[in-house]
Tab-separated table of C-alpha atoms in Angstrom:
chain	number	residue	atom	x	y	z
A	182	MET	CA	9.281	20.450	233.301
A	183	THR	CA	8.769	21.335	229.424
A	184	GLY	CA	11.049	24.450	230.177
A	185	PHE	CA	13.957	22.674	231.817
A	186	ARG	CA	13.930	20.437	229.281
A	187	CYS	CA	13.860	23.217	226.538
A	188	ALA	CA	16.698	25.086	228.549
A	189	LEU	CA	18.483	21.595	228.487
A	190	LEU	CA	18.083	21.108	224.866
A	191	ALA	CA	18.947	24.648	223.937
A	192	CYS	CA	22.086	23.951	225.939
A	193	ALA	CA	23.292	20.938	224.423
A	194	VAL	CA	22.499	22.785	220.647
A	195	SER	CA	24.686	25.473	221.922
A	196	ILE	CA	27.595	23.588	223.103
A	197	ALA	CA	27.344	21.620	219.927
A	198	LEU	CA	27.509	24.667	217.731
A	199	ALA	CA	30.159	26.302	219.911
A	200	SER	CA	32.376	23.093	219.313
A	201	GLY	CA	31.773	22.905	215.728
A	202	SER	CA	32.723	26.633	215.332
A	203	ARG	CA	35.825	26.525	217.429
A	204	GLY	CA	36.449	23.428	215.026
A	205	VAL	CA	36.210	25.417	211.884
A	206	MET	CA	38.089	28.393	213.666
A	207	ALA	CA	40.926	25.980	214.332
A	208	GLN	CA	40.458	24.436	210.810
A	209	ALA	CA	40.817	27.970	209.887
A	210	GLY	CA	43.968	29.332	211.713
A	211	GLY	CA	45.369	26.166	213.192
A	212	ASP	CA	47.133	24.009	210.939
A	213	PRO	CA	50.626	25.521	210.757
A	214	PRO	CA	51.516	26.455	207.522
A	215	PRO	CA	53.668	24.584	205.374
A	216	PRO	CA	57.416	25.223	205.808
A	217	PRO	CA	58.889	28.058	203.967
A	218	THR	CA	61.591	26.666	200.881
A	219	THR	CA	63.010	30.413	200.831
A	220	ALA	CA	64.371	33.106	202.791
A	221	ASN	CA	64.781	36.642	202.773
A	222	CYS	CA	68.745	37.235	203.640
A	223	GLN	CA	70.377	40.386	204.564
A	224	ILE	CA	73.849	40.423	204.789
A	225	LEU	CA	75.778	43.597	206.415
A	226	GLU	CA	79.388	44.065	206.032
A	227	ILE	CA	80.515	46.650	208.998
A	228	LYS	CA	83.825	48.211	209.800
A	229	ALA	CA	84.685	48.326	213.315
A	230	SER	CA	86.991	51.305	214.650
A	231	ASN	CA	87.803	53.773	217.093
A	232	GLU	CA	87.843	56.577	214.431
A	233	GLY	CA	84.839	58.684	215.106
A	234	ASP	CA	81.957	57.649	217.040
A	235	GLY	CA	78.732	56.230	216.603
A	236	VAL	CA	76.969	53.464	215.119
A	237	ASP	CA	76.063	54.188	211.027
A	238	PRO	CA	72.068	54.918	211.061
A	239	ASP	CA	71.972	51.885	208.809
A	240	LEU	CA	73.001	49.619	211.296
A	241	LYS	CA	70.196	50.759	213.694
A	242	PRO	CA	68.808	47.010	214.196
A	243	LEU	CA	72.508	46.197	215.218
A	244	ALA	CA	72.937	49.609	217.597
A	245	ARG	CA	71.809	48.123	220.937
A	246	LYS	CA	74.034	44.918	220.365
A	247	LEU	CA	77.251	46.402	219.091
A	248	LYS	CA	77.160	48.544	222.308
A	249	LYS	CA	77.648	45.041	224.250
A	250	PRO	CA	81.144	43.198	224.275
A	251	PRO	CA	82.924	42.245	222.221
A	252	PHE	CA	81.662	44.871	220.318
A	253	SER	CA	82.085	47.492	223.204
A	254	SER	CA	85.641	47.769	222.178
A	255	TRP	CA	84.910	49.931	219.364
A	256	LYS	CA	83.107	53.223	219.283
A	257	ALA	CA	82.507	53.557	215.550
A	258	PHE	CA	80.675	50.936	213.270
A	259	LYS	CA	80.277	51.676	209.792
A	260	LEU	CA	78.171	49.931	206.933
A	261	LEU	CA	80.662	49.185	203.911
A	262	LYS	CA	78.163	47.221	202.019
A	263	ARG	CA	74.576	45.657	202.473
A	264	HIS	CA	73.348	42.609	200.524
A	265	ASP	CA	69.408	41.677	200.050
A	266	LYS	CA	68.964	38.137	198.895
A	267	THR	CA	66.635	35.820	198.649
A	268	VAL	CA	67.985	32.162	199.331
A	269	GLU	CA	66.480	29.079	197.775
A	270	LYS	CA	66.501	25.738	200.298
A	271	MET	CA	69.602	23.671	199.606
A	272	LYS	CA	71.091	26.380	197.010
A	273	ALA	CA	74.133	27.494	198.113
A	274	LEU	CA	74.313	31.693	197.844
A	275	ASN	CA	77.974	32.494	196.929
A	276	LEU	CA	78.696	36.120	198.091
A	277	GLY	CA	81.818	38.346	197.068
A	278	LEU	CA	82.605	40.486	200.085
A	279	VAL	CA	84.428	44.092	200.005
A	280	THR	CA	87.641	42.351	201.453
A	281	GLY	CA	87.790	40.264	198.522
A	282	SER	CA	86.569	37.175	200.535
A	283	LYS	CA	84.059	35.035	199.931
A	284	LEU	CA	80.424	34.166	201.883
A	285	THR	CA	78.266	31.124	201.177
A	286	LEU	CA	75.333	30.582	202.446
A	287	LEU	CA	72.891	27.750	202.716
A	288	PHE	CA	69.632	27.810	203.567
A	289	ARG	CA	69.298	24.064	205.272
A	290	GLY	CA	65.718	24.089	206.415
A	291	ALA	CA	62.965	25.843	208.552
A	292	SER	CA	61.342	24.435	211.599
A	293	GLY	CA	58.548	26.053	213.986
A	294	GLY	CA	54.786	25.651	214.852
A	295	GLN	CA	51.755	27.810	216.247
A	296	THR	CA	53.758	28.702	219.445
A	297	HIS	CA	57.234	29.341	218.318
A	298	LYS	CA	58.844	31.814	215.867
A	299	THR	CA	60.185	29.990	212.353
A	300	ARG	CA	63.486	28.279	213.097
A	301	LEU	CA	66.026	28.546	210.075
A	302	ARG	CA	69.071	26.520	209.909
A	303	LEU	CA	71.853	27.986	207.961
A	304	GLY	CA	75.160	26.674	206.753
A	305	PHE	CA	77.739	29.255	206.343
A	306	THR	CA	81.382	29.251	204.916
A	307	LEU	CA	83.900	31.985	204.877
A	308	ASP	CA	86.770	31.679	202.484
A	309	ASP	CA	89.309	34.554	202.258
A	310	LYS	CA	90.487	36.498	199.022
A	311	ASN	CA	92.766	33.714	198.193
A	312	GLY	CA	90.169	30.966	198.378
A	313	LYS	CA	91.293	29.711	201.280
A	314	ARG	CA	88.830	28.260	203.826
A	315	LYS	CA	88.590	30.297	207.232
A	316	VAL	CA	85.384	29.291	208.763
A	317	ASP	CA	82.629	26.175	208.127
A	318	GLY	CA	79.778	26.284	210.425
A	319	THR	CA	75.706	25.883	210.762
A	320	ILE	CA	73.305	27.864	212.582
A	321	ASN	CA	70.014	27.556	214.110
A	322	VAL	CA	68.797	31.210	214.366
A	323	ASP	CA	65.360	32.286	214.585
A	324	SER	CA	63.533	34.187	211.689
A	325	GLY	CA	64.792	37.504	211.785
A	326	ASP	CA	67.723	37.397	214.284
A	327	TYR	CA	70.985	38.091	213.384
A	328	SER	CA	73.987	36.093	213.437
A	329	LEU	CA	77.686	38.248	213.770
A	330	ILE	CA	80.622	37.012	212.158
A	331	GLY	CA	83.640	38.637	213.051
A	332	GLY	CA	87.264	39.556	214.678
A	333	ASP	CA	89.634	39.505	211.533
A	334	THR	CA	91.227	43.201	210.605
A	335	ILE	CA	91.596	45.157	207.469
A	336	GLU	CA	93.365	47.775	206.411
A	337	GLY	CA	93.787	50.618	209.083
A	338	GLY	CA	93.672	48.540	212.209
A	339	ALA	CA	89.743	48.032	211.753
A	340	THR	CA	87.778	45.137	212.312
A	341	TYR	CA	85.720	43.686	209.834
A	342	ILE	CA	82.374	42.318	210.937
A	343	VAL	CA	79.561	40.148	209.031
A	344	ALA	CA	76.224	40.220	209.945
A	345	VAL	CA	73.671	37.475	208.565
A	346	SER	CA	69.729	37.797	209.303
A	347	CYS	CA	67.425	35.433	207.358
A	348	LYS	CA	63.508	35.890	207.347
A	349	ALA	CA	61.322	33.261	206.178
A	350	PRO	CA	58.443	34.716	204.208
B	37	MET	CA	-11.918	51.603	247.683
B	38	SER	CA	-14.143	50.131	245.159
B	39	GLY	CA	-13.286	46.563	246.416
B	40	THR	CA	-13.144	45.125	242.851
B	41	GLY	CA	-9.455	44.556	243.294
B	42	PRO	CA	-6.611	45.383	240.644
B	43	ARG	CA	-7.779	45.839	236.976
B	44	LYS	CA	-6.375	42.839	234.786
B	45	ARG	CA	-3.655	44.490	232.524
B	46	TYR	CA	-3.706	43.298	229.313
B	47	THR	CA	-0.493	42.061	227.004
B	48	ASP	CA	0.415	43.472	223.814
B	49	ALA	CA	-0.237	40.217	222.219
B	50	GLU	CA	-3.814	40.941	223.312
B	51	LEU	CA	-3.893	44.598	222.658
B	52	MET	CA	-2.723	43.676	219.057
B	53	LEU	CA	-5.907	41.203	218.864
B	54	TYR	CA	-8.236	43.755	220.183
B	55	ALA	CA	-6.747	46.451	217.576
B	56	ASP	CA	-7.470	43.360	214.939
B	57	GLY	CA	-11.158	42.782	215.975
B	58	GLU	CA	-9.988	39.216	216.899
B	59	LEU	CA	-10.838	39.184	220.745
B	60	PRO	CA	-14.016	37.392	221.675
B	61	PRO	CA	-16.970	40.005	222.730
B	62	GLU	CA	-16.560	39.727	226.375
B	63	GLU	CA	-12.669	40.100	226.440
B	64	ALA	CA	-13.230	43.162	224.090
B	65	ARG	CA	-15.265	44.629	226.648
B	66	GLY	CA	-12.643	44.095	229.295
B	67	VAL	CA	-9.759	45.553	226.804
B	68	ALA	CA	-12.031	48.436	225.887
B	69	ALA	CA	-12.788	49.431	229.910
B	70	TYR	CA	-9.053	49.013	230.545
B	71	LEU	CA	-8.267	51.541	227.785
B	72	ALA	CA	-10.742	53.593	228.679
B	73	GLU	CA	-8.981	53.943	232.167
B	74	ASP	CA	-5.050	53.655	231.295
B	75	ALA	CA	-3.669	56.446	228.817
B	76	GLU	CA	-0.740	54.630	228.526
B	77	ALA	CA	-2.271	51.704	227.160
B	78	ARG	CA	-4.341	53.945	224.561
B	79	LEU	CA	-1.005	55.385	223.371
B	80	LYS	CA	0.543	51.410	223.159
B	81	LEU	CA	-2.603	50.560	221.158
B	82	GLU	CA	-2.286	53.438	218.872
B	83	SER	CA	1.261	52.316	218.150
B	84	LEU	CA	0.359	48.736	217.679
B	85	ARG	CA	-2.573	50.108	215.213
B	86	GLN	CA	0.272	52.076	213.219
B	87	VAL	CA	2.496	49.412	212.932
B	88	GLY	CA	-0.247	47.083	211.937
B	89	GLU	CA	-1.173	49.017	209.314
B	90	ALA	CA	2.342	49.537	208.017
B	91	VAL	CA	2.664	45.692	207.902
B	92	ARG	CA	-0.968	45.356	206.081
B	93	THR	CA	0.244	48.013	203.469
B	94	TYR	CA	3.220	46.213	202.908
B	95	ALA	CA	2.103	42.955	202.318
B	96	GLU	CA	-1.093	44.244	200.360
B	97	LEU	CA	1.519	46.199	198.256
B	98	GLU	CA	3.629	42.776	198.070
B	99	THR	CA	0.670	40.587	197.318
B	100	ASP	CA	-0.646	42.762	194.621
B	101	ARG	CA	2.820	43.111	192.846
B	102	ALA	CA	3.313	39.110	193.363
B	103	GLU	CA	-0.249	38.109	191.874
B	104	VAL	CA	0.538	40.446	189.020
B	105	GLU	CA	3.572	38.992	188.371
B	106	VAL	CA	3.424	35.722	189.435
B	107	PRO	CA	-0.142	34.262	188.191
B	108	ALA	CA	0.387	30.717	189.706
B	109	PHE	CA	0.802	32.595	192.910
B	110	ALA	CA	-2.854	34.090	192.906
B	111	ASP	CA	-4.339	30.647	191.830
B	112	MET	CA	-2.427	28.940	194.900
B	113	TRP	CA	-3.568	31.556	197.321
B	114	SER	CA	-7.207	31.236	196.033
B	115	ARG	CA	-7.171	27.674	196.318
B	116	ILE	CA	-5.708	27.712	199.947
B	117	GLU	CA	-8.206	30.574	200.863
B	118	ARG	CA	-11.328	28.321	199.659
B	119	ARG	CA	-9.742	25.153	201.535
B	120	ILE	CA	-9.624	27.201	204.577
B	121	HIS	CA	-13.135	28.411	204.252
B	122	ALA	CA	-14.223	25.088	203.416
B	123	ASN	CA	-12.935	23.838	206.272
B	124	GLY	CA	-10.675	21.192	204.428
B	125	ILE	CA	-13.624	20.462	201.818
B	126	SER	CA	-12.670	21.304	198.455
B	127	GLU	CA	-15.746	23.331	197.736
B	128	PRO	CA	-15.867	26.919	196.866
B	129	THR	CA	-17.086	29.477	199.379
B	130	PRO	CA	-19.994	31.241	198.811
B	131	ALA	CA	-18.985	34.842	197.386
B	132	HIS	CA	-21.573	36.495	200.009
B	133	ILE	CA	-19.710	35.269	203.130
B	134	ARG	CA	-16.044	36.431	201.761
B	135	ALA	CA	-14.347	39.097	203.243
B	136	PRO	CA	-13.002	41.695	201.096
B	137	ALA	CA	-9.875	41.205	199.681
B	138	ALA	CA	-7.529	43.673	201.484
B	139	VAL	CA	-8.944	42.127	204.958
B	140	ARG	CA	-8.447	38.645	203.764
B	141	ARG	CA	-4.819	39.236	202.901
B	142	ALA	CA	-4.102	41.405	206.131
B	143	ARG	CA	-5.586	38.861	208.550
B	144	PRO	CA	-3.234	36.122	208.178
B	145	VAL	CA	-0.485	38.337	208.275
B	146	ALA	CA	-1.783	40.221	211.447
B	147	ALA	CA	-2.580	36.662	213.064
B	148	MET	CA	0.851	35.272	212.396
B	149	TRP	CA	2.601	38.761	214.047
B	150	ALA	CA	0.139	38.319	216.842
B	151	ALA	CA	0.796	34.597	217.381
B	152	MET	CA	4.779	35.352	217.049
B	153	ARG	CA	4.086	38.116	219.824
B	154	ARG	CA	2.523	35.652	221.601
B	155	TRP	CA	4.803	32.907	221.695
B	156	PHE	CA	7.551	35.324	222.779
B	157	GLU	CA	5.580	36.631	225.627
B	158	ASP	CA	4.465	32.817	226.711
B	159	HIS	CA	8.178	31.664	226.089
B	160	ARG	CA	10.384	34.704	227.224
B	161	GLY	CA	11.801	32.712	229.891
B	162	HIS	CA	13.123	29.936	227.554
B	163	VAL	CA	14.525	32.316	224.950
B	164	LEU	CA	16.299	34.234	227.629
B	165	THR	CA	17.801	30.830	229.328
B	166	SER	CA	18.520	29.747	225.588
B	167	ALA	CA	20.631	32.964	225.067
B	168	ILE	CA	22.499	32.659	228.273
B	169	SER	CA	23.205	29.041	227.568
B	170	ALA	CA	24.383	29.745	224.519
B	171	GLY	CA	26.795	32.928	225.792
B	172	VAL	CA	28.124	30.582	228.411
B	173	ALA	CA	28.779	27.779	225.820
B	174	CYS	CA	30.737	29.989	223.556
B	175	ALA	CA	32.381	31.760	226.708
B	176	ILE	CA	33.734	27.701	227.704
B	177	MET	CA	34.945	26.867	224.267
B	178	LEU	CA	36.916	30.007	223.685
B	179	ALA	CA	38.079	29.943	227.007
B	180	LEU	CA	39.402	26.328	226.454
B	181	GLY	CA	40.288	27.217	222.985
B	182	PRO	CA	43.903	27.723	221.484
B	183	SER	CA	45.529	30.746	223.843
B	184	TRP	CA	48.684	32.781	223.732
B	185	HIS	CA	51.249	31.930	226.287
B	186	ALA	CA	52.039	33.773	229.468
B	187	VAL	CA	54.963	35.437	230.193
B	188	ASP	CA	57.275	32.891	232.148
B	189	GLY	CA	59.607	35.222	233.585
B	190	GLY	CA	62.510	33.243	232.305
B	191	ARG	CA	64.628	36.241	230.516
B	192	GLY	CA	68.058	36.996	230.763
B	193	GLU	CA	69.583	33.271	230.916
B	194	HIS	CA	71.317	32.120	228.328
B	195	GLY	CA	69.440	29.195	227.002
B	196	THR	CA	66.229	30.140	227.874
B	197	SER	CA	63.129	30.664	225.652
B	198	HIS	CA	61.472	34.210	225.771
B	199	VAL	CA	57.603	33.705	226.268
B	200	ILE	CA	56.076	36.815	225.775
B	201	LYS	CA	52.013	37.159	225.888
B	202	GLY	CA	50.667	37.490	222.551
B	203	LYS	CA	54.080	36.495	220.603
B	204	LEU	CA	55.897	33.617	219.490
B	205	VAL	CA	58.063	32.063	221.677
B	206	SER	CA	61.622	32.968	220.835
B	207	GLN	CA	64.682	30.682	221.013
B	208	PRO	CA	68.202	32.004	221.660
B	209	PRO	CA	70.471	31.153	218.432
B	210	GLU	CA	72.072	27.699	218.604
B	211	VAL	CA	75.436	27.115	216.516
B	212	GLU	CA	75.003	23.681	215.673
B	213	GLY	CA	78.815	23.111	214.544
B	214	LEU	CA	81.641	25.147	213.696
B	215	GLU	CA	85.238	24.622	212.348
B	216	VAL	CA	87.764	27.259	212.571
B	217	TYR	CA	90.607	26.358	209.897
B	218	GLU	CA	92.946	28.902	211.023
B	219	GLY	CA	93.133	30.529	214.610
B	220	SER	CA	90.107	29.797	216.957
B	221	GLY	CA	86.536	30.886	217.446
B	222	THR	CA	84.505	32.100	220.132
B	223	ILE	CA	80.787	31.702	220.498
B	224	LEU	CA	78.419	33.995	222.215
B	225	THR	CA	74.874	35.033	222.529
B	226	LEU	CA	74.036	38.465	222.790
B	227	GLU	CA	70.762	38.679	224.596
B	228	PRO	CA	68.280	41.053	224.096
B	229	ASP	CA	67.562	43.896	226.164
B	230	GLU	CA	64.365	44.130	228.052
B	231	ASP	CA	62.877	47.084	225.984
B	232	ASP	CA	64.551	45.470	222.593
B	233	ASP	CA	61.946	44.002	220.367
B	234	SER	CA	64.867	42.312	218.391
B	235	GLY	CA	65.817	39.084	219.216
B	236	ALA	CA	69.063	37.413	220.416
B	237	ALA	CA	72.329	37.267	218.191
B	238	ALA	CA	74.895	34.957	217.646
B	239	VAL	CA	78.497	36.151	217.829
B	240	ILE	CA	81.267	34.025	215.844
B	241	TRP	CA	84.424	35.935	216.929
B	242	ILE	CA	87.553	34.476	215.027
B	243	SER	CA	90.673	35.141	216.716
B	244	ASN	CA	93.869	34.331	214.705
B	245	ASP	CA	96.474	32.588	216.429
B	246	ASP	CA	98.975	34.426	213.968
B	247	THR	CA	97.569	37.933	213.044
B	248	ASP	CA	100.122	38.993	210.830
B	249	LEU	CA	99.522	36.144	208.108
B	250	GLU	CA	96.603	35.554	205.898
B	251	GLY	CA	94.578	39.231	206.298
B	252	PRO	CA	91.095	39.431	206.897
B	253	ILE	CA	88.444	36.694	206.362
């Protein structure tokens, strides 16, 4: 009987300790981090054409996607310029592009949790070289995923594409 | 056949007490007889003696050091010792019945050691039960704790969340609002390939209705 009591007591103490340690573990690693107030963005200006073949090595993260429609219409993809910028929440980033047009990027906020990737809400506008607005939109995208805006032509009949990827730090 | 039945086997704790000379004479004789017949037990006794000797030596050195470095310790120890020998009465023990200093110091250590071993021998079952209980409790708590999401197999369809074991849930991009001022816009989602680590990509394709105007975006 004493042995049984002792075992019962040990079991109860063990469960209590395990519960406590689990609580501590949850406290240590479970609380969601505060939402980020900045995002590190990469903006890639790309020229798509049928002159030559292959994807620029600098476009490796996008290489697979550039083989799918609508990009599969072109054989060659060349990086014209790469911009790496840190954007602050609700502070517009104005970026001059090689075509003379202007991209405005606005990091509106981020959400996420313990189970989902950080989700970024990004606003963007594209103005042509004359300052005339062409596109205005807002997109929700996972941290690190790309958004591509394209379709217009540049000199030589090539197509111009802007790829944007932002990561929450 | 002798007819005396199997000889009693003595525990390590009893051997330890024997080595320390703390067994009653009758039991000590039994142990001596047991040792005379069992070479393995003699070897064990020798090991216990060596361990005991090492502990005693260490204890002596530490006590000597403490007595030198902490005079209050020496006073306290002598007071405790006097009380023990006077059976709780505060009378000094006659000098002629006091054991040599080294033995006096070693005995409590050896007795404590023997008592600990005895306790473990007696409560081995309880200790084992406690350890198993603790292990089971921890396993249950870990199993009930936060865990990774399992593969849901919903890959490939537009708008499906991708849940991969050990990774956070991915969601496809979602264009919340889009205004194209000239021409028209098409929104596409490029899903990642099975072996593609990168996520999905949103494509906003702008087609000019009148391509020979305005120029590039």
